[in-house]
PDB file of N, CA and C in Angstrom:
ATOM      1  N   MET A  24       0.790  -0.882  -0.032  1.00  0.00           N
ATOM      2  CA  MET A  24       0.045  -0.030  -0.227  1.00  0.00           C
ATOM      3  C   MET A  24       0.762   1.067   0.041  1.00  0.00           C
ATOM      4  N   PRO A  25       0.845   2.134  -0.791  1.00  0.00           N
ATOM      5  CA  PRO A  25       1.294   3.323  -1.010  1.00  0.00           C
ATOM      6  C   PRO A  25       1.248   4.222   0.463  1.00  0.00           C
ATOM      7  N   THR A  26       2.482   5.088   0.719  1.00  0.00           N
ATOM      8  CA  THR A  26       2.387   5.628   1.684  1.00  0.00           C
ATOM      9  C   THR A  26       2.519   7.108   1.329  1.00  0.00           C
ATOM     10  N   SER A  27       3.106   8.059   2.383  1.00  0.00           N
ATOM     11  CA  SER A  27       3.108   9.421   2.192  1.00  0.00           C
ATOM     12  C   SER A  27       4.761   9.864   1.296  1.00  0.00           C
ATOM     13  N   SER A  28       5.136   8.781   1.533  1.00  0.00           N
ATOM     14  CA  SER A  28       6.733   8.712   1.314  1.00  0.00           C
ATOM     15  C   SER A  28       6.862   8.223  -0.367  1.00  0.00           C
ATOM     16  N   SER A  29       5.291   7.405  -0.809  1.00  0.00           N
ATOM     17  CA  SER A  29       5.390   7.216  -2.151  1.00  0.00           C
ATOM     18  C   SER A  29       5.664   8.317  -3.255  1.00  0.00           C
ATOM     19  N   PRO A  30       6.236   7.890  -4.591  1.00  0.00           N
ATOM     20  CA  PRO A  30       6.479   8.796  -5.203  1.00  0.00           C
ATOM     21  C   PRO A  30       4.888  10.006  -5.840  1.00  0.00           C
ATOM     22  N   PRO A  31       5.420  10.991  -5.730  1.00  0.00           N
ATOM     23  CA  PRO A  31       4.236  11.547  -6.314  1.00  0.00           C
ATOM     24  C   PRO A  31       3.080  11.511  -6.872  1.00  0.00           C
ATOM     25  N   ILE A  32       3.294  10.514  -8.103  1.00  0.00           N
ATOM     26  CA  ILE A  32       2.893   9.925  -9.177  1.00  0.00           C
ATOM     27  C   ILE A  32       1.655   9.124  -8.681  1.00  0.00           C
ATOM     28  N   VAL A  33       2.284   8.164  -7.989  1.00  0.00           N
ATOM     29  CA  VAL A  33       1.284   7.068  -7.074  1.00  0.00           C
ATOM     30  C   VAL A  33       0.544   7.793  -6.216  1.00  0.00           C
ATOM     31  N   LEU A  34       0.879   8.889  -5.699  1.00  0.00           N
ATOM     32  CA  LEU A  34      -0.372   9.620  -4.596  1.00  0.00           C
ATOM     33  C   LEU A  34      -1.397  10.552  -5.268  1.00  0.00           C
ATOM     34  N   LYS A  35      -0.667  10.903  -6.640  1.00  0.00           N
ATOM     35  CA  LYS A  35      -1.695  11.615  -7.577  1.00  0.00           C
ATOM     36  C   LYS A  35      -2.776  10.616  -8.079  1.00  0.00           C
ATOM     37  N   TYR A  36      -2.172   9.454  -8.528  1.00  0.00           N
ATOM     38  CA  TYR A  36      -2.985   8.235  -9.183  1.00  0.00           C
ATOM     39  C   TYR A  36      -4.375   8.028  -7.807  1.00  0.00           C
ATOM     40  N   LEU A  37      -3.823   8.223  -6.672  1.00  0.00           N
ATOM     41  CA  LEU A  37      -4.853   7.633  -5.603  1.00  0.00           C
ATOM     42  C   LEU A  37      -5.760   8.506  -5.434  1.00  0.00           C
ATOM     43  N   TRP A  38      -5.208  10.022  -5.760  1.00  0.00           N
ATOM     44  CA  TRP A  38      -6.155  11.142  -5.261  1.00  0.00           C
ATOM     45  C   TRP A  38      -7.261  10.911  -6.357  1.00  0.00           C
ATOM     46  N   VAL A  39      -6.592  10.796  -7.600  1.00  0.00           N
ATOM     47  CA  VAL A  39      -7.796  10.697  -8.625  1.00  0.00           C
ATOM     48  C   VAL A  39      -8.714   9.773  -8.540  1.00  0.00           C
ATOM     49  N   GLU A  40      -8.204   8.476  -8.046  1.00  0.00           N
ATOM     50  CA  GLU A  40      -9.125   7.422  -7.671  1.00  0.00           C
ATOM     51  C   GLU A  40     -10.208   7.696  -6.653  1.00  0.00           C
ATOM     52  N   GLN A  41     -10.155   8.306  -5.820  1.00  0.00           N
ATOM     53  CA  GLN A  41     -11.025   8.571  -4.578  1.00  0.00           C
ATOM     54  C   GLN A  41     -11.644   9.717  -4.841  1.00  0.00           C
ATOM     55  N   ASN A  42     -11.028  10.713  -5.897  1.00  0.00           N
ATOM     56  CA  ASN A  42     -11.795  12.031  -6.094  1.00  0.00           C
ATOM     57  C   ASN A  42     -12.553  12.179  -7.476  1.00  0.00           C
ATOM     58  N   ALA A  43     -11.923  11.826  -8.378  1.00  0.00           N
ATOM     59  CA  ALA A  43     -12.467  11.583  -9.840  1.00  0.00           C
ATOM     60  C   ALA A  43     -13.097  10.285 -10.498  1.00  0.00           C
ATOM     61  N   MET A  44     -12.703   9.159  -9.763  1.00  0.00           N
ATOM     62  CA  MET A  44     -13.424   7.912 -10.089  1.00  0.00           C
ATOM     63  C   MET A  44     -14.340   7.610  -9.021  1.00  0.00           C
ATOM     64  N   LYS A  45     -15.706   7.870  -9.400  1.00  0.00           N
ATOM     65  CA  LYS A  45     -16.701   7.831  -8.361  1.00  0.00           C
ATOM     66  C   LYS A  45     -17.509   6.431  -8.166  1.00  0.00           C
ATOM     67  N   HIS A  46     -17.398   5.708  -9.209  1.00  0.00           N
ATOM     68  CA  HIS A  46     -17.813   4.231  -8.923  1.00  0.00           C
ATOM     69  C   HIS A  46     -16.810   3.317  -9.123  1.00  0.00           C
ATOM     70  N   ASN A  47     -17.082   2.205  -7.994  1.00  0.00           N
ATOM     71  CA  ASN A  47     -16.226   0.965  -7.980  1.00  0.00           C
ATOM     72  C   ASN A  47     -16.169   0.149  -9.414  1.00  0.00           C
ATOM     73  N   ASP A  48     -15.837   0.417 -10.460  1.00  0.00           N
ATOM     74  CA  ASP A  48     -15.888  -0.211 -11.599  1.00  0.00           C
ATOM     75  C   ASP A  48     -14.771   0.087 -12.480  1.00  0.00           C
ATOM     76  N   TRP A  49     -14.920  -0.835 -13.379  1.00  0.00           N
ATOM     77  CA  TRP A  49     -13.549  -0.339 -14.493  1.00  0.00           C
ATOM     78  C   TRP A  49     -13.295   0.848 -15.018  1.00  0.00           C
ATOM     79  N   TYR A  50     -12.002   1.648 -15.249  1.00  0.00           N
ATOM     80  CA  TYR A  50     -12.135   2.882 -15.852  1.00  0.00           C
ATOM     81  C   TYR A  50     -11.025   2.411 -17.023  1.00  0.00           C
ATOM     82  N   TYR A  51     -11.201   3.144 -18.199  1.00  0.00           N
ATOM     83  CA  TYR A  51     -10.418   3.303 -19.369  1.00  0.00           C
ATOM     84  C   TYR A  51      -9.146   4.283 -18.900  1.00  0.00           C
ATOM     85  N   MET A  52      -7.833   4.153 -18.965  1.00  0.00           N
ATOM     86  CA  MET A  52      -6.941   4.687 -18.118  1.00  0.00           C
ATOM     87  C   MET A  52      -6.151   5.753 -18.955  1.00  0.00           C
ATOM     88  N   GLY A  53      -6.453   6.008 -20.167  1.00  0.00           N
ATOM     89  CA  GLY A  53      -6.235   6.964 -21.395  1.00  0.00           C
ATOM     90  C   GLY A  53      -4.738   6.695 -21.839  1.00  0.00           C
ATOM     91  N   ILE A  54      -4.891   5.428 -22.076  1.00  0.00           N
ATOM     92  CA  ILE A  54      -4.128   4.379 -23.178  1.00  0.00           C
ATOM     93  C   ILE A  54      -4.428   3.836 -24.340  1.00  0.00           C
ATOM     94  N   PHE A  55      -4.112   4.285 -25.557  1.00  0.00           N
ATOM     95  CA  PHE A  55      -4.393   4.063 -26.507  1.00  0.00           C
ATOM     96  C   PHE A  55      -3.190   3.479 -27.594  1.00  0.00           C
ATOM     97  N   CYS A  56      -3.297   2.098 -27.412  1.00  0.00           N
ATOM     98  CA  CYS A  56      -2.650   1.145 -28.104  1.00  0.00           C
ATOM     99  C   CYS A  56      -0.998   1.223 -27.875  1.00  0.00           C
ATOM    100  N   SER A  57      -0.392  -0.272 -28.278  1.00  0.00           N
ATOM    101  CA  SER A  57       1.051  -0.454 -28.123  1.00  0.00           C
ATOM    102  C   SER A  57       1.697  -0.901 -29.525  1.00  0.00           C
ATOM    103  N   VAL A  58       2.700  -0.813 -30.119  1.00  0.00           N
ATOM    104  CA  VAL A  58       3.267  -1.231 -31.492  1.00  0.00           C
ATOM    105  C   VAL A  58       4.760  -1.245 -31.058  1.00  0.00           C
ATOM    106  N   PRO A  59       5.224  -2.518 -31.054  1.00  0.00           N
ATOM    107  CA  PRO A  59       4.387  -3.800 -31.150  1.00  0.00           C
ATOM    108  C   PRO A  59       3.268  -3.984 -29.958  1.00  0.00           C
ATOM    109  N   LYS A  60       2.473  -5.114 -30.044  1.00  0.00           N
ATOM    110  CA  LYS A  60       1.765  -5.346 -29.076  1.00  0.00           C
ATOM    111  C   LYS A  60       2.632  -5.891 -27.927  1.00  0.00           C
ATOM    112  N   SER A  61       1.972  -5.241 -26.233  1.00  0.00           N
ATOM    113  CA  SER A  61       2.704  -5.599 -25.260  1.00  0.00           C
ATOM    114  C   SER A  61       2.057  -5.673 -24.127  1.00  0.00           C
ATOM    115  N   ASN A  62       2.815  -6.020 -22.994  1.00  0.00           N
ATOM    116  CA  ASN A  62       2.030  -6.210 -21.557  1.00  0.00           C
ATOM    117  C   ASN A  62       2.746  -5.082 -20.879  1.00  0.00           C
ATOM    118  N   ASP A  63       3.741  -4.424 -21.232  1.00  0.00           N
ATOM    119  CA  ASP A  63       4.619  -3.374 -20.555  1.00  0.00           C
ATOM    120  C   ASP A  63       3.994  -2.123 -20.851  1.00  0.00           C
ATOM    121  N   PRO A  64       3.322  -1.619 -19.558  1.00  0.00           N
ATOM    122  CA  PRO A  64       2.458  -0.186 -19.698  1.00  0.00           C
ATOM    123  C   PRO A  64       3.739   1.032 -20.513  1.00  0.00           C
ATOM    124  N   SER A  65       5.109   0.546 -20.182  1.00  0.00           N
ATOM    125  CA  SER A  65       6.188   1.680 -20.411  1.00  0.00           C
ATOM    126  C   SER A  65       6.221   1.871 -21.746  1.00  0.00           C
ATOM    127  N   LYS A  66       5.587   0.717 -22.876  1.00  0.00           N
ATOM    128  CA  LYS A  66       5.557   0.828 -24.452  1.00  0.00           C
ATOM    129  C   LYS A  66       4.251   1.334 -24.807  1.00  0.00           C
ATOM    130  N   PHE A  67       3.265   1.621 -23.843  1.00  0.00           N
ATOM    131  CA  PHE A  67       2.270   2.155 -24.251  1.00  0.00           C
ATOM    132  C   PHE A  67       1.927   3.381 -24.663  1.00  0.00           C
ATOM    133  N   PHE A  68       1.265   3.870 -25.452  1.00  0.00           N
ATOM    134  CA  PHE A  68       0.784   5.435 -26.010  1.00  0.00           C
ATOM    135  C   PHE A  68      -0.367   6.257 -25.271  1.00  0.00           C
ATOM    136  N   THR A  69      -0.227   7.272 -25.156  1.00  0.00           N
ATOM    137  CA  THR A  69      -1.709   8.083 -24.494  1.00  0.00           C
ATOM    138  C   THR A  69      -1.848   9.023 -25.928  1.00  0.00           C
ATOM    139  N   PRO A  70      -3.013   9.339 -26.265  1.00  0.00           N
ATOM    140  CA  PRO A  70      -3.548  10.061 -26.948  1.00  0.00           C
ATOM    141  C   PRO A  70      -3.115  11.802 -26.805  1.00  0.00           C
ATOM    142  N   THR A  71      -2.375  12.169 -25.719  1.00  0.00           N
ATOM    143  CA  THR A  71      -1.961  13.273 -25.263  1.00  0.00           C
ATOM    144  C   THR A  71      -0.447  13.369 -25.448  1.00  0.00           C
ATOM    145  N   GLY A  72       0.205  12.404 -25.297  1.00  0.00           N
ATOM    146  CA  GLY A  72       1.437  12.232 -25.735  1.00  0.00           C
ATOM    147  C   GLY A  72       2.404  12.130 -24.582  1.00  0.00           C
ATOM    148  N   GLU A  73       1.830  12.072 -23.427  1.00  0.00           N
ATOM    149  CA  GLU A  73       2.716  11.493 -22.465  1.00  0.00           C
ATOM    150  C   GLU A  73       3.690  10.341 -22.483  1.00  0.00           C
ATOM    151  N   ASP A  74       4.726  10.620 -22.025  1.00  0.00           N
ATOM    152  CA  ASP A  74       5.948   9.588 -22.088  1.00  0.00           C
ATOM    153  C   ASP A  74       5.746   8.508 -20.836  1.00  0.00           C
ATOM    154  N   MET A  75       4.860   7.464 -21.453  1.00  0.00           N
ATOM    155  CA  MET A  75       4.573   6.486 -20.338  1.00  0.00           C
ATOM    156  C   MET A  75       6.055   5.756 -19.962  1.00  0.00           C
ATOM    157  N   ARG A  76       6.927   5.595 -20.371  1.00  0.00           N
ATOM    158  CA  ARG A  76       8.469   5.486 -20.191  1.00  0.00           C
ATOM    159  C   ARG A  76       9.183   5.752 -18.641  1.00  0.00           C
ATOM    160  N   GLU A  77       8.764   7.311 -18.663  1.00  0.00           N
ATOM    161  CA  GLU A  77       8.706   8.117 -17.531  1.00  0.00           C
ATOM    162  C   GLU A  77       7.799   7.974 -16.631  1.00  0.00           C
ATOM    163  N   ILE A  78       6.498   7.817 -17.183  1.00  0.00           N
ATOM    164  CA  ILE A  78       5.469   7.756 -16.178  1.00  0.00           C
ATOM    165  C   ILE A  78       5.851   6.254 -15.118  1.00  0.00           C
ATOM    166  N   ASN A  79       5.826   5.602 -16.111  1.00  0.00           N
ATOM    167  CA  ASN A  79       5.603   4.148 -15.320  1.00  0.00           C
ATOM    168  C   ASN A  79       7.187   3.878 -14.292  1.00  0.00           C
ATOM    169  N   LYS A  80       8.111   4.916 -14.572  1.00  0.00           N
ATOM    170  CA  LYS A  80       9.261   4.280 -13.771  1.00  0.00           C
ATOM    171  C   LYS A  80       8.768   4.594 -12.280  1.00  0.00           C
ATOM    172  N   LYS A  81       7.992   5.387 -12.336  1.00  0.00           N
ATOM    173  CA  LYS A  81       7.100   5.689 -10.788  1.00  0.00           C
ATOM    174  C   LYS A  81       5.825   5.080 -10.461  1.00  0.00           C
ATOM    175  N   LEU A  82       5.123   4.953 -11.510  1.00  0.00           N
ATOM    176  CA  LEU A  82       3.739   4.464 -11.397  1.00  0.00           C
ATOM    177  C   LEU A  82       3.992   2.907 -11.056  1.00  0.00           C
ATOM    178  N   LYS A  83       4.735   2.402 -11.835  1.00  0.00           N
ATOM    179  CA  LYS A  83       4.882   0.880 -11.643  1.00  0.00           C
ATOM    180  C   LYS A  83       3.501   0.155 -11.803  1.00  0.00           C
ATOM    181  N   ALA A  84       2.846   0.714 -12.894  1.00  0.00           N
ATOM    182  CA  ALA A  84       1.568  -0.258 -13.180  1.00  0.00           C
ATOM    183  C   ALA A  84       2.247  -1.295 -13.809  1.00  0.00           C
ATOM    184  N   LYS A  85       1.206  -2.331 -14.099  1.00  0.00           N
ATOM    185  CA  LYS A  85       1.780  -3.549 -14.895  1.00  0.00           C
ATOM    186  C   LYS A  85       0.404  -4.118 -15.745  1.00  0.00           C
ATOM    187  N   MET A  86       0.824  -4.992 -16.610  1.00  0.00           N
ATOM    188  CA  MET A  86      -0.704  -5.669 -17.393  1.00  0.00           C
ATOM    189  C   MET A  86      -0.141  -7.301 -16.759  1.00  0.00           C
ATOM    190  N   ARG A  87      -1.650  -8.145 -16.400  1.00  0.00           N
ATOM    191  CA  ARG A  87      -1.589  -9.188 -16.384  1.00  0.00           C
ATOM    192  C   ARG A  87      -0.455  -9.935 -17.310  1.00  0.00           C
ATOM    193  N   VAL A  88       0.233 -10.825 -17.067  1.00  0.00           N
ATOM    194  CA  VAL A  88       0.908 -11.157 -18.125  1.00  0.00           C
ATOM    195  C   VAL A  88       0.581 -11.849 -19.524  1.00  0.00           C
ATOM    196  N   ASP A  89      -0.714 -12.290 -19.289  1.00  0.00           N
ATOM    197  CA  ASP A  89      -1.563 -12.892 -20.549  1.00  0.00           C
ATOM    198  C   ASP A  89      -2.284 -11.886 -21.156  1.00  0.00           C
ATOM    199  N   LEU A  90      -2.163 -10.530 -20.430  1.00  0.00           N
ATOM    200  CA  LEU A  90      -3.097  -9.536 -21.583  1.00  0.00           C
ATOM    201  C   LEU A  90      -2.067  -8.382 -22.565  1.00  0.00           C
ATOM    202  N   LEU A  91      -2.080  -8.680 -23.631  1.00  0.00           N
ATOM    203  CA  LEU A  91      -1.511  -7.546 -24.070  1.00  0.00           C
ATOM    204  C   LEU A  91      -2.406  -6.580 -24.748  1.00  0.00           C
ATOM    205  N   VAL A  92      -1.496  -5.402 -25.046  1.00  0.00           N
ATOM    206  CA  VAL A  92      -2.450  -4.244 -25.374  1.00  0.00           C
ATOM    207  C   VAL A  92      -1.551  -4.036 -26.796  1.00  0.00           C
ATOM    208  N   ASP A  93      -2.465  -3.750 -27.870  1.00  0.00           N
ATOM    209  CA  ASP A  93      -1.913  -3.600 -29.278  1.00  0.00           C
ATOM    210  C   ASP A  93      -2.587  -2.878 -30.137  1.00  0.00           C
ATOM    211  N   GLU A  94      -2.312  -2.422 -31.176  1.00  0.00           N
ATOM    212  CA  GLU A  94      -2.961  -1.317 -32.118  1.00  0.00           C
ATOM    213  C   GLU A  94      -4.544  -1.309 -32.803  1.00  0.00           C
ATOM    214  N   HIS A  95      -4.896  -3.217 -32.773  1.00  0.00           N
ATOM    215  CA  HIS A  95      -5.926  -3.271 -33.412  1.00  0.00           C
ATOM    216  C   HIS A  95      -7.110  -4.220 -32.665  1.00  0.00           C
ATOM    217  N   ASP A  96      -6.863  -4.851 -31.743  1.00  0.00           N
ATOM    218  CA  ASP A  96      -7.783  -5.895 -31.384  1.00  0.00           C
ATOM    219  C   ASP A  96      -8.122  -5.247 -29.852  1.00  0.00           C
ATOM    220  N   ARG A  97      -7.029  -4.978 -29.181  1.00  0.00           N
ATOM    221  CA  ARG A  97      -7.191  -4.717 -27.638  1.00  0.00           C
ATOM    222  C   ARG A  97      -6.218  -3.497 -27.665  1.00  0.00           C
ATOM    223  N   PRO A  98      -6.789  -2.304 -27.915  1.00  0.00           N
ATOM    224  CA  PRO A  98      -5.974  -0.936 -27.779  1.00  0.00           C
ATOM    225  C   PRO A  98      -5.913  -0.469 -26.434  1.00  0.00           C
ATOM    226  N   CYS A  99      -6.623  -0.833 -25.455  1.00  0.00           N
ATOM    227  CA  CYS A  99      -7.007   0.135 -24.576  1.00  0.00           C
ATOM    228  C   CYS A  99      -6.675  -0.647 -23.235  1.00  0.00           C
ATOM    229  N   ALA A 100      -6.177   0.260 -21.958  1.00  0.00           N
ATOM    230  CA  ALA A 100      -5.799  -0.587 -20.680  1.00  0.00           C
ATOM    231  C   ALA A 100      -7.103   0.075 -19.938  1.00  0.00           C
ATOM    232  N   ARG A 101      -7.213  -0.700 -18.936  1.00  0.00           N
ATOM    233  CA  ARG A 101      -8.148  -0.273 -18.123  1.00  0.00           C
ATOM    234  C   ARG A 101      -7.861  -0.762 -16.372  1.00  0.00           C
ATOM    235  N   SER A 102      -8.276   0.222 -15.446  1.00  0.00           N
ATOM    236  CA  SER A 102      -8.135  -0.317 -13.914  1.00  0.00           C
ATOM    237  C   SER A 102      -9.148  -0.448 -13.189  1.00  0.00           C
ATOM    238  N   HIS A 103      -9.445  -0.944 -12.268  1.00  0.00           N
ATOM    239  CA  HIS A 103     -10.775  -0.939 -11.452  1.00  0.00           C
ATOM    240  C   HIS A 103     -10.382  -0.382 -10.124  1.00  0.00           C
ATOM    241  N   ARG A 104     -11.401   0.839 -10.054  1.00  0.00           N
ATOM    242  CA  ARG A 104     -11.273   1.721  -8.766  1.00  0.00           C
ATOM    243  C   ARG A 104     -11.358   0.820  -7.410  1.00  0.00           C
ATOM    244  N   ASN A 105     -10.631   0.674  -6.470  1.00  0.00           N
ATOM    245  CA  ASN A 105     -10.761  -0.007  -5.165  1.00  0.00           C
ATOM    246  C   ASN A 105     -10.517  -1.084  -4.847  1.00  0.00           C
ATOM    247  N   ASN A 106     -10.068  -1.565  -6.219  1.00  0.00           N
ATOM    248  CA  ASN A 106      -9.803  -3.216  -6.306  1.00  0.00           C
ATOM    249  C   ASN A 106      -8.405  -3.331  -6.114  1.00  0.00           C
ATOM    250  N   ASP A 107      -7.992  -3.693  -5.080  1.00  0.00           N
ATOM    251  CA  ASP A 107      -6.202  -3.868  -5.068  1.00  0.00           C
ATOM    252  C   ASP A 107      -5.711  -5.063  -6.031  1.00  0.00           C
ATOM    253  N   ALA A 108      -6.474  -5.951  -6.706  1.00  0.00           N
ATOM    254  CA  ALA A 108      -6.067  -6.742  -7.757  1.00  0.00           C
ATOM    255  C   ALA A 108      -5.921  -6.184  -8.932  1.00  0.00           C
ATOM    256  N   TRP A 109      -6.608  -4.990  -9.269  1.00  0.00           N
ATOM    257  CA  TRP A 109      -6.632  -4.806 -10.478  1.00  0.00           C
ATOM    258  C   TRP A 109      -6.368  -2.926 -10.603  1.00  0.00           C
ATOM    259  N   ARG A 110      -5.751  -2.562  -9.264  1.00  0.00           N
ATOM    260  CA  ARG A 110      -5.280  -1.181  -9.271  1.00  0.00           C
ATOM    261  C   ARG A 110      -3.784  -0.744  -9.933  1.00  0.00           C
ATOM    262  N   TRP A 111      -3.221  -1.705  -9.653  1.00  0.00           N
ATOM    263  CA  TRP A 111      -1.868  -1.401 -10.456  1.00  0.00           C
ATOM    264  C   TRP A 111      -1.559  -2.614 -11.495  1.00  0.00           C
ATOM    265  N   THR A 112      -2.343  -3.655 -11.569  1.00  0.00           N
ATOM    266  CA  THR A 112      -2.210  -4.634 -12.597  1.00  0.00           C
ATOM    267  C   THR A 112      -3.473  -4.271 -13.483  1.00  0.00           C
ATOM    268  N   TRP A 113      -3.149  -3.529 -14.532  1.00  0.00           N
ATOM    269  CA  TRP A 113      -4.096  -3.356 -15.709  1.00  0.00           C
ATOM    270  C   TRP A 113      -4.642  -4.622 -16.367  1.00  0.00           C
ATOM    271  N   HIS A 114      -5.811  -4.399 -16.898  1.00  0.00           N
ATOM    272  CA  HIS A 114      -6.549  -5.358 -18.194  1.00  0.00           C
ATOM    273  C   HIS A 114      -6.660  -4.778 -19.367  1.00  0.00           C
ATOM    274  N   HIS A 115      -6.441  -5.393 -20.303  1.00  0.00           N
ATOM    275  CA  HIS A 115      -6.541  -4.907 -21.825  1.00  0.00           C
ATOM    276  C   HIS A 115      -8.324  -5.047 -22.013  1.00  0.00           C
ATOM    277  N   THR A 116      -8.736  -4.164 -23.068  1.00  0.00           N
ATOM    278  CA  THR A 116      -9.957  -3.907 -23.599  1.00  0.00           C
ATOM    279  C   THR A 116      -9.946  -3.632 -25.199  1.00  0.00           C
ATOM    280  N   LYS A 117     -11.105  -3.502 -25.535  1.00  0.00           N
ATOM    281  CA  LYS A 117     -11.370  -3.241 -27.009  1.00  0.00           C
ATOM    282  C   LYS A 117     -11.508  -2.054 -26.836  1.00  0.00           C
ATOM    283  N   CYS A 118     -11.970  -1.324 -25.840  1.00  0.00           N
ATOM    284  CA  CYS A 118     -12.064   0.200 -25.824  1.00  0.00           C
ATOM    285  C   CYS A 118     -13.792   0.129 -26.257  1.00  0.00           C
ATOM    286  N   SER A 119     -14.455  -0.722 -26.737  1.00  0.00           N
ATOM    287  CA  SER A 119     -15.890  -0.436 -26.817  1.00  0.00           C
ATOM    288  C   SER A 119     -17.091  -0.836 -25.814  1.00  0.00           C
ATOM    289  N   GLU A 120     -16.307  -1.467 -24.918  1.00  0.00           N
ATOM    290  CA  GLU A 120     -17.312  -1.716 -23.382  1.00  0.00           C
ATOM    291  C   GLU A 120     -17.739  -0.213 -22.885  1.00  0.00           C
ATOM    292  N   ASN A 121     -18.655  -0.422 -22.174  1.00  0.00           N
ATOM    293  CA  ASN A 121     -19.239   0.460 -21.496  1.00  0.00           C
ATOM    294  C   ASN A 121     -18.569   0.795 -20.330  1.00  0.00           C
ATOM    295  N   HIS A 122     -17.491   1.471 -20.236  1.00  0.00           N
ATOM    296  CA  HIS A 122     -16.552   1.931 -18.937  1.00  0.00           C
ATOM    297  C   HIS A 122     -16.193   3.403 -19.129  1.00  0.00           C
ATOM    298  N   ARG A 123     -16.389   3.946 -17.927  1.00  0.00           N
ATOM    299  CA  ARG A 123     -16.059   5.207 -17.643  1.00  0.00           C
ATOM    300  C   ARG A 123     -14.331   6.070 -18.163  1.00  0.00           C
ATOM    301  N   VAL A 124     -14.217   6.676 -18.185  1.00  0.00           N
ATOM    302  CA  VAL A 124     -12.849   7.313 -18.772  1.00  0.00           C
ATOM    303  C   VAL A 124     -12.121   8.042 -17.827  1.00  0.00           C
ATOM    304  N   VAL A 125     -11.140   7.837 -17.300  1.00  0.00           N
ATOM    305  CA  VAL A 125     -10.493   9.288 -16.705  1.00  0.00           C
ATOM    306  C   VAL A 125      -9.053   9.537 -17.711  1.00  0.00           C
ATOM    307  N   CYS A 126      -8.918  10.667 -18.102  1.00  0.00           N
ATOM    308  CA  CYS A 126      -8.238  11.324 -18.950  1.00  0.00           C
ATOM    309  C   CYS A 126      -7.369  12.147 -18.096  1.00  0.00           C
ATOM    310  N   GLU A 127      -7.942  13.201 -17.569  1.00  0.00           N
ATOM    311  CA  GLU A 127      -7.148  14.262 -16.766  1.00  0.00           C
ATOM    312  C   GLU A 127      -8.006  14.564 -15.803  1.00  0.00           C
ATOM    313  N   ALA A 128      -7.595  14.959 -14.428  1.00  0.00           N
ATOM    314  CA  ALA A 128      -8.437  15.182 -13.386  1.00  0.00           C
ATOM    315  C   ALA A 128      -7.865  16.522 -12.948  1.00  0.00           C
ATOM    316  N   PRO A 129      -8.478  17.679 -12.668  1.00  0.00           N
ATOM    317  CA  PRO A 129      -8.017  18.591 -12.121  1.00  0.00           C
ATOM    318  C   PRO A 129      -7.772  18.679 -10.561  1.00  0.00           C
ATOM    319  N   LEU A 130      -6.567  19.423 -10.464  1.00  0.00           N
ATOM    320  CA  LEU A 130      -6.136  19.111  -8.968  1.00  0.00           C
ATOM    321  C   LEU A 130      -7.108  20.386  -7.981  1.00  0.00           C
ATOM    322  N   ALA A 131      -7.539  19.933  -7.035  1.00  0.00           N
ATOM    323  CA  ALA A 131      -8.275  21.036  -6.419  1.00  0.00           C
ATOM    324  C   ALA A 131      -7.618  22.076  -5.291  1.00  0.00           C
TER     325      ALA A 131
END
């Protein structure tokens, strides 16, 4: 469990989870594709151009080993709010399921 000495990006993620993600459900994580397909979030792309190589050095998110994000069939990653099994281990998805989206959350 993260503590006050955790990297700021982890604390920010937890803040977003508790303040912007209001339902205990799956959320798209603002990830859109990986070329080539991969289960390493450091290789994923974001629509807004953030460098996932840098972000994931501190966030340390991962995909379940058998779940790959790609550019065609399963281009999105999702996380489940308040679910320790899926908070830091993401699941892949087709992006067509009826999930909520977290792209940016303003800090209060």
